[in-house]
Coordinates of N, CA, C and O in Angstrom, one line a residue:
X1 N -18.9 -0.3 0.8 CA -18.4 -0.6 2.1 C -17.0 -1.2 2.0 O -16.6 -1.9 1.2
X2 N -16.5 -0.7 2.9 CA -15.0 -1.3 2.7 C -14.3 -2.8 3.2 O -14.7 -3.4 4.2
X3 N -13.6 -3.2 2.6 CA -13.3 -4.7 3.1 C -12.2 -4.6 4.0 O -11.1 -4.1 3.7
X4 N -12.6 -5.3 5.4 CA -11.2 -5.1 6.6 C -10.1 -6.1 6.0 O -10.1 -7.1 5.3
X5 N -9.2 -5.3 6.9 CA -7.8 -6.3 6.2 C -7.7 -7.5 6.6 O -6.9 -8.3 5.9
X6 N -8.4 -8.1 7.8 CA -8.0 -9.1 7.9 C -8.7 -10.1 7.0 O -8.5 -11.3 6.9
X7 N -10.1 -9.1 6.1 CA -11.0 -10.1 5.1 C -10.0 -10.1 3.7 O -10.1 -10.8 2.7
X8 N -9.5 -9.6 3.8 CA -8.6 -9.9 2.5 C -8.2 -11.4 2.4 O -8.2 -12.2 3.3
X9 N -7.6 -11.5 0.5 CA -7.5 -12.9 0.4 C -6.1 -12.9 0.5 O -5.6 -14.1 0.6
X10 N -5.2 -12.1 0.5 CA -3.8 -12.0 0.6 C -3.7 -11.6 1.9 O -3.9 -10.5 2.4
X11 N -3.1 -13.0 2.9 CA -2.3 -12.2 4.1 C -1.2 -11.3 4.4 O -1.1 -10.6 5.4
X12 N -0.5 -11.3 3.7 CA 0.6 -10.2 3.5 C 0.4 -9.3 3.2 O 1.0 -8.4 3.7
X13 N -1.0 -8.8 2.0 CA -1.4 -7.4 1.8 C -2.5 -7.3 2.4 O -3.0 -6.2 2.1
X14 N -3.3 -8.0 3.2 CA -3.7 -7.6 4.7 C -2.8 -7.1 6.0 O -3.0 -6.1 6.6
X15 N -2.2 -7.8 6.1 CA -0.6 -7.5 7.0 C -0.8 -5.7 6.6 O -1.5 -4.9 7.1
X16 N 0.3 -5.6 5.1 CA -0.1 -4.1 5.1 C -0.9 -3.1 5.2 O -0.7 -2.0 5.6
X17 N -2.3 -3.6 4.8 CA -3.1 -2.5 4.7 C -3.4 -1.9 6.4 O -3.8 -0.8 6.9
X18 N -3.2 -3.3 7.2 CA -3.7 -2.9 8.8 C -2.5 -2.2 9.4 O -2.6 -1.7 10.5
X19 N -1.2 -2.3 8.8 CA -0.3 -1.3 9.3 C -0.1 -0.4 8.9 O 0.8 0.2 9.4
X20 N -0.8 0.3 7.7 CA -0.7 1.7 7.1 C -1.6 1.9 8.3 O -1.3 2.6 9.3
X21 N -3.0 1.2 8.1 CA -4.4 1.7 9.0 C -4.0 2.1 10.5 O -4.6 2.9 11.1
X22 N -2.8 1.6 11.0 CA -2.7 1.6 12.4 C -1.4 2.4 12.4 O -0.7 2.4 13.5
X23 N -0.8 3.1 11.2 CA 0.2 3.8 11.6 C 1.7 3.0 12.4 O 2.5 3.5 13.2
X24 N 1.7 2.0 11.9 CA 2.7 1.2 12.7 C 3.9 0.7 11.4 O 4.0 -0.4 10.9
X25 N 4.6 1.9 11.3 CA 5.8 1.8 9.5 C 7.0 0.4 10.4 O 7.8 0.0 9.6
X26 N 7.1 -0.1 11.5 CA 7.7 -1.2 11.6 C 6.7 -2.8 10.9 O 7.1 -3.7 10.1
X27 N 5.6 -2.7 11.4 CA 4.9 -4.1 11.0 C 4.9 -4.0 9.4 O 5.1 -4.9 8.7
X28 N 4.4 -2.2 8.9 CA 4.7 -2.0 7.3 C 5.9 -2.9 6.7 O 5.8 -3.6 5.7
X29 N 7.1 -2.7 7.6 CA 8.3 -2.9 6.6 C 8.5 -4.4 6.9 O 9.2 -5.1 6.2
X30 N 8.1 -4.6 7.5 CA 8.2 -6.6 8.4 C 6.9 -7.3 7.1 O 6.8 -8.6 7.0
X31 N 6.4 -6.7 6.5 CA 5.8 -7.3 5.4 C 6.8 -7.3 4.4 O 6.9 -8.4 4.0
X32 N 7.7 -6.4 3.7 CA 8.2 -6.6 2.7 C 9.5 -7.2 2.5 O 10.1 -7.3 3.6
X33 N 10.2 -7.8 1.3 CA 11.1 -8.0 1.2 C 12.6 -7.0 1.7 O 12.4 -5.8 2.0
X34 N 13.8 -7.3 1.8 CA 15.1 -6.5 2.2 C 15.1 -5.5 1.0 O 15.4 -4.3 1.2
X35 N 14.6 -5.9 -0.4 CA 15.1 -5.7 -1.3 C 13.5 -5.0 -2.2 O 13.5 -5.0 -3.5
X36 N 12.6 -4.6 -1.5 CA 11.3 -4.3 -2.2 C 11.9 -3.0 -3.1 O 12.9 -2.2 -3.2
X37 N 10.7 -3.2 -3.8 CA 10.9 -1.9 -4.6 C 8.8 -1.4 -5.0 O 7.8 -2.1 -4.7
X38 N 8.8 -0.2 -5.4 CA 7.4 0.9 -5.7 C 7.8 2.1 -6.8 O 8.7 2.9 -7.1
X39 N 6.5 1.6 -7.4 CA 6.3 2.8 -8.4 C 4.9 3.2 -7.8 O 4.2 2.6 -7.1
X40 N 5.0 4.7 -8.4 CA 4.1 5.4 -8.5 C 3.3 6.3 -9.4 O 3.9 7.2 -9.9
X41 N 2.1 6.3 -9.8 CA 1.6 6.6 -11.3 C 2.8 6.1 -12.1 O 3.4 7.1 -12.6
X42 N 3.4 5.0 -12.5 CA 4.0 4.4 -13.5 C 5.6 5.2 -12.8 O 6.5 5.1 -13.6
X43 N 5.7 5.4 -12.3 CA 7.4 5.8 -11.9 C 8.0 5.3 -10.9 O 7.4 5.5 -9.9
X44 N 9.2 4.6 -10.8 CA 9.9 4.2 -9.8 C 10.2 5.4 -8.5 O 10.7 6.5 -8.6
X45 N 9.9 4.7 -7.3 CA 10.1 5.6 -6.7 C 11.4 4.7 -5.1 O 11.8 3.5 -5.1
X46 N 11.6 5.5 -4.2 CA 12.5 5.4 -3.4 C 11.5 4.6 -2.5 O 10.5 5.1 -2.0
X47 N 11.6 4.0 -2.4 CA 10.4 3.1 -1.5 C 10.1 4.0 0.2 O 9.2 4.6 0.6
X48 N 11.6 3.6 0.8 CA 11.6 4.5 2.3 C 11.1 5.9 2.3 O 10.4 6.3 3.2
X49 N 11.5 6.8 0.8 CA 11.2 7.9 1.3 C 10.0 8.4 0.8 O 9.7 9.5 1.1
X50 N 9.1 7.3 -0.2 CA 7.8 7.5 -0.7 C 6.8 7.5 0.6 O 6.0 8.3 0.9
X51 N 7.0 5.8 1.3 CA 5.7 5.7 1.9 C 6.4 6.6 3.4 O 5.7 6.2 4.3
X52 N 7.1 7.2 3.8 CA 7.5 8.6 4.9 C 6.7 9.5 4.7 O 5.9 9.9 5.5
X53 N 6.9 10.1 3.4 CA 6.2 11.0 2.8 C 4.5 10.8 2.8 O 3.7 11.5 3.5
X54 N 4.3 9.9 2.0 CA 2.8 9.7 1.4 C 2.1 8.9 2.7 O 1.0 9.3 3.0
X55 N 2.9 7.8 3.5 CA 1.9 7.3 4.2 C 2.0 7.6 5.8 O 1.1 7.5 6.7
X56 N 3.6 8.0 6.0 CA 3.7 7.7 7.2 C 3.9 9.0 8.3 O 3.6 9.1 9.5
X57 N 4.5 10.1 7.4 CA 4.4 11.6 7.9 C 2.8 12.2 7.5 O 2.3 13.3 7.8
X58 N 2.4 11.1 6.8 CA 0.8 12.4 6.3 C -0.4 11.6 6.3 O -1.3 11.5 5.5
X59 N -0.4 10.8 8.0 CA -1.7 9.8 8.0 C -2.2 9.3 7.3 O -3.4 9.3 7.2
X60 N -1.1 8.3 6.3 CA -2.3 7.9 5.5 C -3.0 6.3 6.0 O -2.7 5.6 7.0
X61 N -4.0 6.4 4.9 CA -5.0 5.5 5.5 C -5.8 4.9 4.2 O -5.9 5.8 3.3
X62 N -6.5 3.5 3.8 CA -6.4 2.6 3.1 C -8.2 2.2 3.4 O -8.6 1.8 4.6
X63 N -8.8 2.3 2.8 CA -10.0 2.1 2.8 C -10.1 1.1 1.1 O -10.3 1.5 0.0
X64 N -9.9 -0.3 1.6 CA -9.9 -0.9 -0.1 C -11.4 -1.7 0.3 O -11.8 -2.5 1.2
X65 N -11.9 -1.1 -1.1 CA -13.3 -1.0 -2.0 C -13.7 -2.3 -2.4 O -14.7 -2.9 -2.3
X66 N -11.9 -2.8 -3.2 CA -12.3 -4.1 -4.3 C -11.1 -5.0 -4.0 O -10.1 -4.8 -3.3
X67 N -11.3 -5.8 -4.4 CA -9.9 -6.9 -4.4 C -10.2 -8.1 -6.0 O -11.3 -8.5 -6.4
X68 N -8.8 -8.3 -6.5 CA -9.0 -9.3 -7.5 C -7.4 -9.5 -7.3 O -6.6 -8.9 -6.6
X69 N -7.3 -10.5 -8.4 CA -6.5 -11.4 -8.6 C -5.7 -11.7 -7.3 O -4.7 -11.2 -6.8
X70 N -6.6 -12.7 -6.7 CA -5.8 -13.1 -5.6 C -5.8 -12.5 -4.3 O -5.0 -12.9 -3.4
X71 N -6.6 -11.6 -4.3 CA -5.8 -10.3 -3.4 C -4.8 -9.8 -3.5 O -4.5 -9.1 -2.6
X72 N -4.1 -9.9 -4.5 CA -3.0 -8.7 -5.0 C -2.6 -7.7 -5.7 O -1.5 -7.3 -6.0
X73 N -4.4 -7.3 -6.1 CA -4.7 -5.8 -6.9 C -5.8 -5.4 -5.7 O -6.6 -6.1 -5.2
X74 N -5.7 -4.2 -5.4 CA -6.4 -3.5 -4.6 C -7.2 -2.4 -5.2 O -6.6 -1.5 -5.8
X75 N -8.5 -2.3 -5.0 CA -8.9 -0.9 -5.3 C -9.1 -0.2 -4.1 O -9.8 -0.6 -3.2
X76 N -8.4 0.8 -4.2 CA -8.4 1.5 -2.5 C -9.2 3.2 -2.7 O -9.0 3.9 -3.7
X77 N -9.8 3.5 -1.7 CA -10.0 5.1 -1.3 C -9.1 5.3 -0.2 O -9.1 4.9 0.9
X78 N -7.7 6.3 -1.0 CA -6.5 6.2 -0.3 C -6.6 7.8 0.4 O -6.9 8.7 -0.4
X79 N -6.5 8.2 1.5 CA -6.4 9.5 1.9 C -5.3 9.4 2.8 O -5.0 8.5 3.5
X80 N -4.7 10.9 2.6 CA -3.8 11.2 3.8 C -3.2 12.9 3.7 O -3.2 13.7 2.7
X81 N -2.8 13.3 5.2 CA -2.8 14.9 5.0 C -2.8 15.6 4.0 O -3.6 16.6 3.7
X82 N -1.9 15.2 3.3 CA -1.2 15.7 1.9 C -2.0 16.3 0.9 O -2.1 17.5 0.5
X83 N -2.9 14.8 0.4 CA -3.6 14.9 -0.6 C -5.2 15.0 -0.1 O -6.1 15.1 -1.0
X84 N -5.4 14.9 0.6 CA -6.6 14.4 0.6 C -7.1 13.2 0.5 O -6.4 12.5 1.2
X85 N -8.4 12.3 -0.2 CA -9.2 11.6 -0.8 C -8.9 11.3 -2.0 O -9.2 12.2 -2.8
X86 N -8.2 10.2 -2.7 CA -8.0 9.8 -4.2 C -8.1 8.1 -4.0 O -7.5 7.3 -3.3
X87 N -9.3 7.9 -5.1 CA -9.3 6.7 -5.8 C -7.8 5.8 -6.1 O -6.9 6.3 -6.8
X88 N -7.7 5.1 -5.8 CA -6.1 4.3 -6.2 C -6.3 3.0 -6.5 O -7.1 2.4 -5.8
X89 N -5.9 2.6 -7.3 CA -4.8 1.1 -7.4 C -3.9 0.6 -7.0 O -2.9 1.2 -7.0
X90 N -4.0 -0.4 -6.5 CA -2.8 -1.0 -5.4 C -2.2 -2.4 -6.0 O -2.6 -3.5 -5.5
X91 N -1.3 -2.4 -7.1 CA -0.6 -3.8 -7.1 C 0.6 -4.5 -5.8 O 1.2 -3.7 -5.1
X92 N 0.7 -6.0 -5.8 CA 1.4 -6.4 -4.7 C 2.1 -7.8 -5.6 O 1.5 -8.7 -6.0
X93 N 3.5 -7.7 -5.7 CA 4.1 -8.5 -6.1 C 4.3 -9.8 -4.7 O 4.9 -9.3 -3.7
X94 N 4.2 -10.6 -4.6 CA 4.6 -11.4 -3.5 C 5.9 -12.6 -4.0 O 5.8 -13.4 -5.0
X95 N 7.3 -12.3 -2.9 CA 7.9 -13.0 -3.4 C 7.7 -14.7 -3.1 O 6.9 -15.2 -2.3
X96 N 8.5 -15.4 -4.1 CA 8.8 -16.7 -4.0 C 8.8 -17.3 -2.3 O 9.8 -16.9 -1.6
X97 N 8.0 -18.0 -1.8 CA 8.6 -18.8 -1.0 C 8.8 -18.2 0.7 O 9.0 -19.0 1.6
X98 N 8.7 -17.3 0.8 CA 8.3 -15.8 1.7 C 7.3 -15.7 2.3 O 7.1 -16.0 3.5
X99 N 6.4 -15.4 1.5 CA 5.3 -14.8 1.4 C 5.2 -13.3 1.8 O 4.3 -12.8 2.4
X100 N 6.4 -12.8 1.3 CA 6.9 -11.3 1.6 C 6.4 -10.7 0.6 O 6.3 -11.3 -0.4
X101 N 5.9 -9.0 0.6 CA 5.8 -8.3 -0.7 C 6.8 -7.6 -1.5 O 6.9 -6.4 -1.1
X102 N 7.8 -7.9 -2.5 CA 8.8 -7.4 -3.3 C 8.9 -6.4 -4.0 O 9.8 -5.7 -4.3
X103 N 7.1 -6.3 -4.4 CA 7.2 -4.8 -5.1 C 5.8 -4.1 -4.9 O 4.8 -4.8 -4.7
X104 N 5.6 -3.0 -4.8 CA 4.0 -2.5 -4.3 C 4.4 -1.4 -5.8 O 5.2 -0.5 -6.1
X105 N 2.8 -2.0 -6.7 CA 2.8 -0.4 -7.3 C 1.6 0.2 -7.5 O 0.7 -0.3 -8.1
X106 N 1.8 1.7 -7.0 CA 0.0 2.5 -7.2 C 0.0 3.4 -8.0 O 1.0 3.8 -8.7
X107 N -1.3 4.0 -7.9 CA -1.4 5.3 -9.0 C -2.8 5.3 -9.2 O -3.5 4.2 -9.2
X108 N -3.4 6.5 -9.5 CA -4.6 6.5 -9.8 C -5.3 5.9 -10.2 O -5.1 5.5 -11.3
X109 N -6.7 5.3 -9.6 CA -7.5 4.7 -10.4 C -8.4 5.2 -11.2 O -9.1 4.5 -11.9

């Protein structure tokens, strides 16, 4: 069964996962730092034009399974047009003093 975002133990990556869920890429970006950054399967990627792509032109949507460390590792059933259904990993860097996210990185679980 899936854990709703607002049960998460991280408010900030609650924050995110209910604005991927709701399709809303402004409250997405009002979570992260000016200066965030994302990898993907182990590669850096363009942050704006990844989650366009992966989350925000191709419905994606965030069904997380597990939570540890803090709420800042996610295990998610990530789907969206594109791909389909894939198992994922979701790390969340949260900056200093903010409580903003700095760096988001995924990839297969």
């Amino acid at each position: 069964m899936a854990i709703a975002p607002g049960k998460l133990s991280d408010p900030s990556v609650g924050a995110l996962v209910a604005a991927v869920n709701a399709h809303d890429k402004d409250a997405f970006l009002a979570v992260l730092t000016a200066d965030a950054t994302m990898s993907d399967d182990g590669s850096d990627r363009d942050l704006h034009e990844w989650i366009d792509r992966e989350i925000f032109d191709a419905g994606g949507h965030m069904d997380v399974q597990s939570e540890s460390d803090g709420g800042r590792t996610l295990l998610v059933n990530y789907r969206n047009d594109t791909w389909g259904e894939m198992r994922t990993t979701w790390r969340f860097v949260i900056a200093p003093g903010g409580g903003r996210i700095s760096r988001i990185e995924t990839g297969q679980a």
